[in-house]
JSON list of C-alpha atoms in Angstrom, two decimals:
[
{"chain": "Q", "resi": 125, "resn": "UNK", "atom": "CA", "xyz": [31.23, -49.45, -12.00]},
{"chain": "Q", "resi": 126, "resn": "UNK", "atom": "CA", "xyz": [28.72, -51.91, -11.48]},
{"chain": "Q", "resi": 127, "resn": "UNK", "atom": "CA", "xyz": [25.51, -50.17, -9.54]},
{"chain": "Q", "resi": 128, "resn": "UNK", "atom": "CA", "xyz": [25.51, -47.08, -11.01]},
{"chain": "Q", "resi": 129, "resn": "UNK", "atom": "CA", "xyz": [22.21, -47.25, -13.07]},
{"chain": "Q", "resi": 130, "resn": "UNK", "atom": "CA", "xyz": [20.63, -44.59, -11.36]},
{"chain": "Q", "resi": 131, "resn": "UNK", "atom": "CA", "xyz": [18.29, -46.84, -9.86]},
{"chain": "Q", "resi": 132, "resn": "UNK", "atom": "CA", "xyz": [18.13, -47.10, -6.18]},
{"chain": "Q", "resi": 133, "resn": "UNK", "atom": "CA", "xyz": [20.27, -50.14, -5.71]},
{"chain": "Q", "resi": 134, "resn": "UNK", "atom": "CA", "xyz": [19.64, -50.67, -1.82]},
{"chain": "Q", "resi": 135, "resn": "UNK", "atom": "CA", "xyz": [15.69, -50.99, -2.68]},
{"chain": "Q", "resi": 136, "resn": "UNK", "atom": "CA", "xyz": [16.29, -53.95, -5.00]},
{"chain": "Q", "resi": 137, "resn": "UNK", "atom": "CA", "xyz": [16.24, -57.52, -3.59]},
{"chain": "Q", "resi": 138, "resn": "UNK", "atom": "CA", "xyz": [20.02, -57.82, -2.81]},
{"chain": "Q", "resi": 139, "resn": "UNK", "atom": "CA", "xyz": [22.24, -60.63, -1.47]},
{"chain": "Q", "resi": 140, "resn": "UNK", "atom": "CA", "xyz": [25.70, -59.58, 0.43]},
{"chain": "Q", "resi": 141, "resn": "UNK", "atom": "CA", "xyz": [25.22, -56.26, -0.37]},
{"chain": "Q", "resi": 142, "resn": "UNK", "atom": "CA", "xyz": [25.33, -56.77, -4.04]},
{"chain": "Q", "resi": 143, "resn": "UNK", "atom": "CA", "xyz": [22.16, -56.37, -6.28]},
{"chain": "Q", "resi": 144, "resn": "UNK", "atom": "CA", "xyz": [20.72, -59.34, -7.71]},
{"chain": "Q", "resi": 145, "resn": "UNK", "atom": "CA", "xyz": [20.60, -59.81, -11.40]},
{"chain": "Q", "resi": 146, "resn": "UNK", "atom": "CA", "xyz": [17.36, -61.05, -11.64]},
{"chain": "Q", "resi": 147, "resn": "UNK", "atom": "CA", "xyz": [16.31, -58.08, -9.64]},
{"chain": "Q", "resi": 148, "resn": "UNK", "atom": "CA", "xyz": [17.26, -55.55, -12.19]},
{"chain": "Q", "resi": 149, "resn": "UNK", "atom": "CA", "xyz": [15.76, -57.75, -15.23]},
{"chain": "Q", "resi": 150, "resn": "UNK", "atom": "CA", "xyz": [12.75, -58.14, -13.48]},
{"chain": "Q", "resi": 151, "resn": "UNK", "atom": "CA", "xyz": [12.11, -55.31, -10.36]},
{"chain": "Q", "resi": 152, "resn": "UNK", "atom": "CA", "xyz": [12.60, -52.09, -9.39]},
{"chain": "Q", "resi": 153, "resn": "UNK", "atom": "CA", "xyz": [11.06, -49.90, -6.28]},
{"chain": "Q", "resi": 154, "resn": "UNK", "atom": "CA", "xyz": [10.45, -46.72, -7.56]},
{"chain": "Q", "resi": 155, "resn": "UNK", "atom": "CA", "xyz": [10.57, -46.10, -11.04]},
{"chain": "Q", "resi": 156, "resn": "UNK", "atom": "CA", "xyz": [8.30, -43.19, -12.41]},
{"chain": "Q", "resi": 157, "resn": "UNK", "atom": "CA", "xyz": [5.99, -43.50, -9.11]},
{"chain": "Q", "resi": 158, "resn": "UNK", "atom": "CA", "xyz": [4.23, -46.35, -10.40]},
{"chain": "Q", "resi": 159, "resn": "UNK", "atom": "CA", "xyz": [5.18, -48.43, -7.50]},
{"chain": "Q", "resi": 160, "resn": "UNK", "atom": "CA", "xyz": [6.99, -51.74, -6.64]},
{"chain": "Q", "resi": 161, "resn": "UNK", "atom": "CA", "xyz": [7.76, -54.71, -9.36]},
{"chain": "Q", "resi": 162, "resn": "UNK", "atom": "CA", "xyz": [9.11, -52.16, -12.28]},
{"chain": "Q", "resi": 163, "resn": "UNK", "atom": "CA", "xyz": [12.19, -51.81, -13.91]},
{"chain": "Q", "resi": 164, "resn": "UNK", "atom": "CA", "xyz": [13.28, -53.82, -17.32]},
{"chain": "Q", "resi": 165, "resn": "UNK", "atom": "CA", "xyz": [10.05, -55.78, -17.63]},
{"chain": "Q", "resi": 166, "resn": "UNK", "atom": "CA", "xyz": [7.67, -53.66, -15.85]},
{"chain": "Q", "resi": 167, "resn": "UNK", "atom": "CA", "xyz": [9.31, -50.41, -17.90]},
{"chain": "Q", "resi": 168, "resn": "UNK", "atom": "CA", "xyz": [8.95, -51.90, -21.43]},
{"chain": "Q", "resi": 169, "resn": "UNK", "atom": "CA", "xyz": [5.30, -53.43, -20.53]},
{"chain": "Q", "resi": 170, "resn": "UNK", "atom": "CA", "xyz": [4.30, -49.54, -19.31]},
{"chain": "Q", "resi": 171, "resn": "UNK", "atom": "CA", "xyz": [6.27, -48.16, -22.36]},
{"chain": "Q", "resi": 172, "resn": "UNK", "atom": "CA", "xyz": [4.32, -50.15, -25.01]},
{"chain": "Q", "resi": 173, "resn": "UNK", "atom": "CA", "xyz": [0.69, -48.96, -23.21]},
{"chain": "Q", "resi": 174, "resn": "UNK", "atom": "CA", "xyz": [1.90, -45.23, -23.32]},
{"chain": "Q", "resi": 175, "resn": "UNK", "atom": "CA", "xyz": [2.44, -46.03, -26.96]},
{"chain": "Q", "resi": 176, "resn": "UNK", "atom": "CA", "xyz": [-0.97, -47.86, -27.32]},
{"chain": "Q", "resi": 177, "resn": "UNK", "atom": "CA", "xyz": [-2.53, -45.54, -25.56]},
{"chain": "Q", "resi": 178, "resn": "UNK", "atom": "CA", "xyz": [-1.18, -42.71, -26.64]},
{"chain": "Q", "resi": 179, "resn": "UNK", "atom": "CA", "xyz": [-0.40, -40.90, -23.17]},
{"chain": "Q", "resi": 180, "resn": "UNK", "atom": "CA", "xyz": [1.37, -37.70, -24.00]},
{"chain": "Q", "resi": 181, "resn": "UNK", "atom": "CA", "xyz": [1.41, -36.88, -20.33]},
{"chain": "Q", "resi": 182, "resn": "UNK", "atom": "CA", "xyz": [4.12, -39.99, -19.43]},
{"chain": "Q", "resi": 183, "resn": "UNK", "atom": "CA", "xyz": [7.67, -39.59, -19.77]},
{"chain": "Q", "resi": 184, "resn": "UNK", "atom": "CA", "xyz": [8.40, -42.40, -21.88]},
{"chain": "Q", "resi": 185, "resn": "UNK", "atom": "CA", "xyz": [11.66, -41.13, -22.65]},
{"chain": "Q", "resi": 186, "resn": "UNK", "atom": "CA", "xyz": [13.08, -41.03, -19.23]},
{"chain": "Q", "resi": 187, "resn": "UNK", "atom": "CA", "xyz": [11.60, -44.74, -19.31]},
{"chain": "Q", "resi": 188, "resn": "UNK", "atom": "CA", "xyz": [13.39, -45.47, -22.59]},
{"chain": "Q", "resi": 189, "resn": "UNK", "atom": "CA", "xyz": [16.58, -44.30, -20.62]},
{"chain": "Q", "resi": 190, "resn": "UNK", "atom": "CA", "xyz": [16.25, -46.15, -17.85]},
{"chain": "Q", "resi": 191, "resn": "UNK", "atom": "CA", "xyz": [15.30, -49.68, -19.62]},
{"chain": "Q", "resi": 192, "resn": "UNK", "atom": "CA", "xyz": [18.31, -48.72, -21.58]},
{"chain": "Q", "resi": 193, "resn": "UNK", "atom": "CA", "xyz": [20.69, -48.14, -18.84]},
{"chain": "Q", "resi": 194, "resn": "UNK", "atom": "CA", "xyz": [19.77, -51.15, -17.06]},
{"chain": "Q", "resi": 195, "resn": "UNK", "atom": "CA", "xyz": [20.06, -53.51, -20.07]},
{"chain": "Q", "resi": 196, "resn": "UNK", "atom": "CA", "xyz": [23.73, -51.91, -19.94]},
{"chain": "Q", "resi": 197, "resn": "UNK", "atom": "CA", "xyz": [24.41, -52.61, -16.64]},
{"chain": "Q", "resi": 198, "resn": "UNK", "atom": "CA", "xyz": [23.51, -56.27, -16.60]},
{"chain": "Q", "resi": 199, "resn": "UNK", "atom": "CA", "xyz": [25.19, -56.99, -19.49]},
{"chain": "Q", "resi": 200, "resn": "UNK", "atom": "CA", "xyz": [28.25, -55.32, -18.20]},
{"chain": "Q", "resi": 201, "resn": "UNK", "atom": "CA", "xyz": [28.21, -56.79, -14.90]},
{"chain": "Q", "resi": 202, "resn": "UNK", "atom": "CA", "xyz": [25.62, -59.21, -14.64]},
{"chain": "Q", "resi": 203, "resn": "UNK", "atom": "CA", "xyz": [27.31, -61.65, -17.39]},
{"chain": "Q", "resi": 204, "resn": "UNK", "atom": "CA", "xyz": [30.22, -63.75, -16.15]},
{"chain": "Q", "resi": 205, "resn": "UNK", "atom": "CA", "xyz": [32.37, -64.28, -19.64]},
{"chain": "Q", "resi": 206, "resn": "UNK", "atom": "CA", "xyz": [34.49, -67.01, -17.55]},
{"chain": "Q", "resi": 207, "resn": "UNK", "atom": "CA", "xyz": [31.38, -68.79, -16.58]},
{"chain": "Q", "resi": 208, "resn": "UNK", "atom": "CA", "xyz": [29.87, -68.24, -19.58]},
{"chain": "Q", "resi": 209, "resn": "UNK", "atom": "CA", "xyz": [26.71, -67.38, -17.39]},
{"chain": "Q", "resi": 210, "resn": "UNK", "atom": "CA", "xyz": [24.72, -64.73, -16.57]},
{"chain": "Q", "resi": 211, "resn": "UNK", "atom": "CA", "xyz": [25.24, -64.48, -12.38]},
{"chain": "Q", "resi": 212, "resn": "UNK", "atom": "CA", "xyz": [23.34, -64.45, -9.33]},
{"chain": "Q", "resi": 213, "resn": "UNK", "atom": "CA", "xyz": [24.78, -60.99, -8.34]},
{"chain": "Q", "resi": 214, "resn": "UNK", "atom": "CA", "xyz": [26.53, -58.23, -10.57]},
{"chain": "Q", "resi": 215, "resn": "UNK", "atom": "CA", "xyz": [30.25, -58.79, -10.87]},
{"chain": "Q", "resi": 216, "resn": "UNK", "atom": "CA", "xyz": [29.37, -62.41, -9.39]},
{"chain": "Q", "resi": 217, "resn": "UNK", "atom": "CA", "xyz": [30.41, -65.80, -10.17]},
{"chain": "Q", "resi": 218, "resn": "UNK", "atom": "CA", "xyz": [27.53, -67.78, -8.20]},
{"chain": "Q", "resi": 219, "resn": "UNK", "atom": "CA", "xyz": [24.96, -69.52, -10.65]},
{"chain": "Q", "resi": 220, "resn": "UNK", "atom": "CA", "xyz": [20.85, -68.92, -10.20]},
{"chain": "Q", "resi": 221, "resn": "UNK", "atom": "CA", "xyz": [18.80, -70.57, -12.47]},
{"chain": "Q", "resi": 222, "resn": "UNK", "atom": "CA", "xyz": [16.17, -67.75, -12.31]},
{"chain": "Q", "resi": 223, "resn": "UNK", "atom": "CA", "xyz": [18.44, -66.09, -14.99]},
{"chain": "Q", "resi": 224, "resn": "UNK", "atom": "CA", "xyz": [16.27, -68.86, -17.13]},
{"chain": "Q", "resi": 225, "resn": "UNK", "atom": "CA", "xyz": [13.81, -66.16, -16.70]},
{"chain": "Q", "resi": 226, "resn": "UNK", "atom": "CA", "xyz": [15.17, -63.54, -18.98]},
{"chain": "Q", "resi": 227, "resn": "UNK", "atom": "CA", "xyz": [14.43, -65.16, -22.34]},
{"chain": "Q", "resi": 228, "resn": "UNK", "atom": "CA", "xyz": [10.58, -65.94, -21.12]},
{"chain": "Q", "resi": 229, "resn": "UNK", "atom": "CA", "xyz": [10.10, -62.43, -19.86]},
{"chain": "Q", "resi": 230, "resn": "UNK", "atom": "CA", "xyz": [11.36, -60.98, -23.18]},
{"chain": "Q", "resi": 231, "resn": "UNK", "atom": "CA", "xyz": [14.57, -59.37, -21.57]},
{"chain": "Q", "resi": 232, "resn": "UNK", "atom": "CA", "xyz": [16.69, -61.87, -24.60]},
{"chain": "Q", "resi": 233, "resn": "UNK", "atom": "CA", "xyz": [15.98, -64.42, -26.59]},
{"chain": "Q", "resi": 234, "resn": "UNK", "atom": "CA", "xyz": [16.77, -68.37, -25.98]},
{"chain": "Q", "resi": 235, "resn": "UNK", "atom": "CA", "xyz": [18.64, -68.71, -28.95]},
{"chain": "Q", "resi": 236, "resn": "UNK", "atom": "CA", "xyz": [20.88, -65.69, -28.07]},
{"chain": "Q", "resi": 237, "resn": "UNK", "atom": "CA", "xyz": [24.82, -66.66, -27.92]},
{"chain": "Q", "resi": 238, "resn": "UNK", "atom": "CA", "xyz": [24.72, -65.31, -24.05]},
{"chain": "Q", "resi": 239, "resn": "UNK", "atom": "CA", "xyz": [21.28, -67.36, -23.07]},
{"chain": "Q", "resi": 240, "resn": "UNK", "atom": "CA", "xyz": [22.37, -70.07, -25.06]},
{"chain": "Q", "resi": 241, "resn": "UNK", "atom": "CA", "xyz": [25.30, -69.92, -22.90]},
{"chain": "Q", "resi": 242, "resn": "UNK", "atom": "CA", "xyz": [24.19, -69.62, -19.75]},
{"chain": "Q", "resi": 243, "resn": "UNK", "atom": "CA", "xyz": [21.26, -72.49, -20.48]},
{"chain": "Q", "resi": 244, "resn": "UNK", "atom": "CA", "xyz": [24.07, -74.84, -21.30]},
{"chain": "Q", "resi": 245, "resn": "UNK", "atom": "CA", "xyz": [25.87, -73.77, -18.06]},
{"chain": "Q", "resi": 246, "resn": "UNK", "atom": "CA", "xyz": [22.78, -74.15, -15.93]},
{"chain": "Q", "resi": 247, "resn": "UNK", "atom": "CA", "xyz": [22.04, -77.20, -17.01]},
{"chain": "Q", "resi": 248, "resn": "UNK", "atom": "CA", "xyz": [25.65, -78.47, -16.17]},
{"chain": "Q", "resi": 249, "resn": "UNK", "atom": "CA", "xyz": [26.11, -77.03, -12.87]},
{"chain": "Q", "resi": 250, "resn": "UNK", "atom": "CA", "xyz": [22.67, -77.23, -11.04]},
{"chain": "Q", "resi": 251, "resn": "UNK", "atom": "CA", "xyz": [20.94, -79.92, -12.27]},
{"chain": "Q", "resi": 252, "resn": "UNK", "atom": "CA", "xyz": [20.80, -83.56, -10.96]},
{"chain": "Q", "resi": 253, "resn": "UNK", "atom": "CA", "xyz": [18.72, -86.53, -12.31]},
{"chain": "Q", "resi": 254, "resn": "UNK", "atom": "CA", "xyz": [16.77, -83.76, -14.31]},
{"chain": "Q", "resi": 255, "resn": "UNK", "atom": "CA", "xyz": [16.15, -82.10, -11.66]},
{"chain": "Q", "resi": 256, "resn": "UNK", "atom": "CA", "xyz": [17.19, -78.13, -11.38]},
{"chain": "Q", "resi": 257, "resn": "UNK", "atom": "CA", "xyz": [18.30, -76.43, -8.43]},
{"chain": "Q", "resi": 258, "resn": "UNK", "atom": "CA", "xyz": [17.81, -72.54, -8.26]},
{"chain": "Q", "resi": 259, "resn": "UNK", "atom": "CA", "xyz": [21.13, -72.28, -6.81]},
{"chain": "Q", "resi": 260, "resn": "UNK", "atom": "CA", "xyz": [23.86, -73.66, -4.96]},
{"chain": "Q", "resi": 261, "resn": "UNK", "atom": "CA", "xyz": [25.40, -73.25, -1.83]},
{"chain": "Q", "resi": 262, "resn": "UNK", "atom": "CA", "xyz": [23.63, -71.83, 1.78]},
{"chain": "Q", "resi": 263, "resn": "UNK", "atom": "CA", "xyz": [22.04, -68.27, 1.79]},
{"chain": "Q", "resi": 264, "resn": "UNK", "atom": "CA", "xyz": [20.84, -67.86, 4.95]},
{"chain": "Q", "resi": 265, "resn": "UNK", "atom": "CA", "xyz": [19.02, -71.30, 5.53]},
{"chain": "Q", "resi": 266, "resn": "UNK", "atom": "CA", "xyz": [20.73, -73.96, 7.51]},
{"chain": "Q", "resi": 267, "resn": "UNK", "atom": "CA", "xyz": [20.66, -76.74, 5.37]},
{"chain": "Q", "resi": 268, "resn": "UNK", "atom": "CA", "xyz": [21.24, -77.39, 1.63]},
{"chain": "Q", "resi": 269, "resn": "UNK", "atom": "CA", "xyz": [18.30, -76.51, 0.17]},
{"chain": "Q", "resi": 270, "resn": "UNK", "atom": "CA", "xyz": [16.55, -78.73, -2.72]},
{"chain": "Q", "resi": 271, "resn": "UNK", "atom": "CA", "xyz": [15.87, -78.41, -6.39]},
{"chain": "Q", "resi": 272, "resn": "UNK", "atom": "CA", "xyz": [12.93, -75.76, -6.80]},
{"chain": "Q", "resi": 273, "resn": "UNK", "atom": "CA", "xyz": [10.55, -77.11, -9.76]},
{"chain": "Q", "resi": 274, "resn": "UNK", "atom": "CA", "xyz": [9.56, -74.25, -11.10]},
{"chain": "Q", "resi": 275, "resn": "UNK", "atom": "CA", "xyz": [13.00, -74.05, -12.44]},
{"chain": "Q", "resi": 276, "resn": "UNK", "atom": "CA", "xyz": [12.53, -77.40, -14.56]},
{"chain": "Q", "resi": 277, "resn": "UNK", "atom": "CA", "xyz": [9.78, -75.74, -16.48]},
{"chain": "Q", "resi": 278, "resn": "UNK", "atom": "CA", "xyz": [12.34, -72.58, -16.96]},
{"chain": "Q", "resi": 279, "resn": "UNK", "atom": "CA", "xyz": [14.84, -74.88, -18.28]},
{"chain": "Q", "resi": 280, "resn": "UNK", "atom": "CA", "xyz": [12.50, -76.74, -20.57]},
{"chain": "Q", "resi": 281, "resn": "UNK", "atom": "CA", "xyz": [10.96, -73.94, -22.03]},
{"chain": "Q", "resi": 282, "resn": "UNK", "atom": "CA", "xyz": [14.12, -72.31, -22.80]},
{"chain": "Q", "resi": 283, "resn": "UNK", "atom": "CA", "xyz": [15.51, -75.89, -24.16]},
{"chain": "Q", "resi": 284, "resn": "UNK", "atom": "CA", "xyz": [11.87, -76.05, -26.36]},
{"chain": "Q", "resi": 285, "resn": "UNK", "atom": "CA", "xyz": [12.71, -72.19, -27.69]},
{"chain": "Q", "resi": 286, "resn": "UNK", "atom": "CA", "xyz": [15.81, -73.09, -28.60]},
{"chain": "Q", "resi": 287, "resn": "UNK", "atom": "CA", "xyz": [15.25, -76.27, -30.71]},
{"chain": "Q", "resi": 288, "resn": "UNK", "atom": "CA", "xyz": [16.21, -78.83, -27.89]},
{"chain": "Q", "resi": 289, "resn": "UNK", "atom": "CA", "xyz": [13.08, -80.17, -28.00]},
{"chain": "Q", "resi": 290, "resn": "UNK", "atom": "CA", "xyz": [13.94, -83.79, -27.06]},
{"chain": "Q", "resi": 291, "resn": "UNK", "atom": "CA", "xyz": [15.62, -82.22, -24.21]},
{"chain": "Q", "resi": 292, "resn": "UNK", "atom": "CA", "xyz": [12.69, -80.74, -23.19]},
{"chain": "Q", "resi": 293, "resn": "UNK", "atom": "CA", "xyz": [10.60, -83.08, -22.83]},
{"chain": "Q", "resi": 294, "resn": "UNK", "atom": "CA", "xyz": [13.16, -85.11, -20.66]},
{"chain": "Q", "resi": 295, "resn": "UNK", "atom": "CA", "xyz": [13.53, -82.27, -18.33]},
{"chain": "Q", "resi": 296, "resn": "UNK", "atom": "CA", "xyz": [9.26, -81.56, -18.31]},
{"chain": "Q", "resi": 297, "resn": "UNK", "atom": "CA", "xyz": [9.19, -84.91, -17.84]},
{"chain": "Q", "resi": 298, "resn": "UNK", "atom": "CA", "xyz": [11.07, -85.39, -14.80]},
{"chain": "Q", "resi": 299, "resn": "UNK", "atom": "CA", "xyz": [8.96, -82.78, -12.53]}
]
């Protein structure tokens, strides 16, 4: 079931009650005491200076576990195989184009089969005239909102990993 990372869920960044993809690639609260903005990302980045460093004193394993577990999760739940799309929310079907994230953090790779995917659905479903909307739909604000440019450079330099380069440049362009 969906949630049960051991990772306090209700401390993530969470929409309708459901924890945010993004969220578990890229935050946690309170992982290892080493405050906010940790869980995926933060946990590898502190795993490789333990390693570098050589600190005998951290529990790197309990980190390895975690990282593991939540890799697990979003790939279990955070992946929408009808969509072909990773998802705003675990066991969701709404789109964000901060998933474009994942590749440029080092959470996957562009030219993975799932980010490859979910580029290609992106770019279909919330995109107009080159222009990329983070998502669709009201959350909270009254009106529609707009396309959010920092998600143009997401989508380019995902399109520019992946060998789209032409592609790229159209959609850098266009900001």
């Amino acid at each position: 079931r969906a949630g049960e990372v051991g990772i306090d869920l209700e401390r993530l960044g969470k929409i309708r009650n459901r924890a945010r993809v993004v969220s578990l690639v890229l935050v946690d609260a309170a992982a290892a005491d080493i405050g906010p903005g940790v869980v995926r990302v933060g946990l590898d980045r502190h795993i490789k200076l333990i390693e570098k460093y050589r600190w005998a004193s951290a529990p790197v394993n309990l980190f390895r576990q975690t990282t593991e577990r939540v890799r697990n999760e979003v790939e279990a739940f955070g992946y929408n195989e009808e969509l072909g799309s990773y998802t705003r929310a675990l066991n969701g079907d709404h789109l964000d184009a901060s998933a474009l994230t994942f590749s440029l953090v080092g959470y996957t790779k562009s030219s993975s089969s799932r980010m490859h995917s979910t580029i290609e659905c992106l770019e279909k479903h919330l995109s107009k005239n080159n222009m990329v909307f983070r998502y669709r739909g009201r959350d909270g604000i009254e009106e529609d909102e707009g396309c959010f440019g920092i998600c143009n450079f997401w989508l380019s330099e995902n399109l520019a990993r992946s060998g789209r380069i032409e592609r790229a440049i159209e959609i850098f362009e266009a900001t």
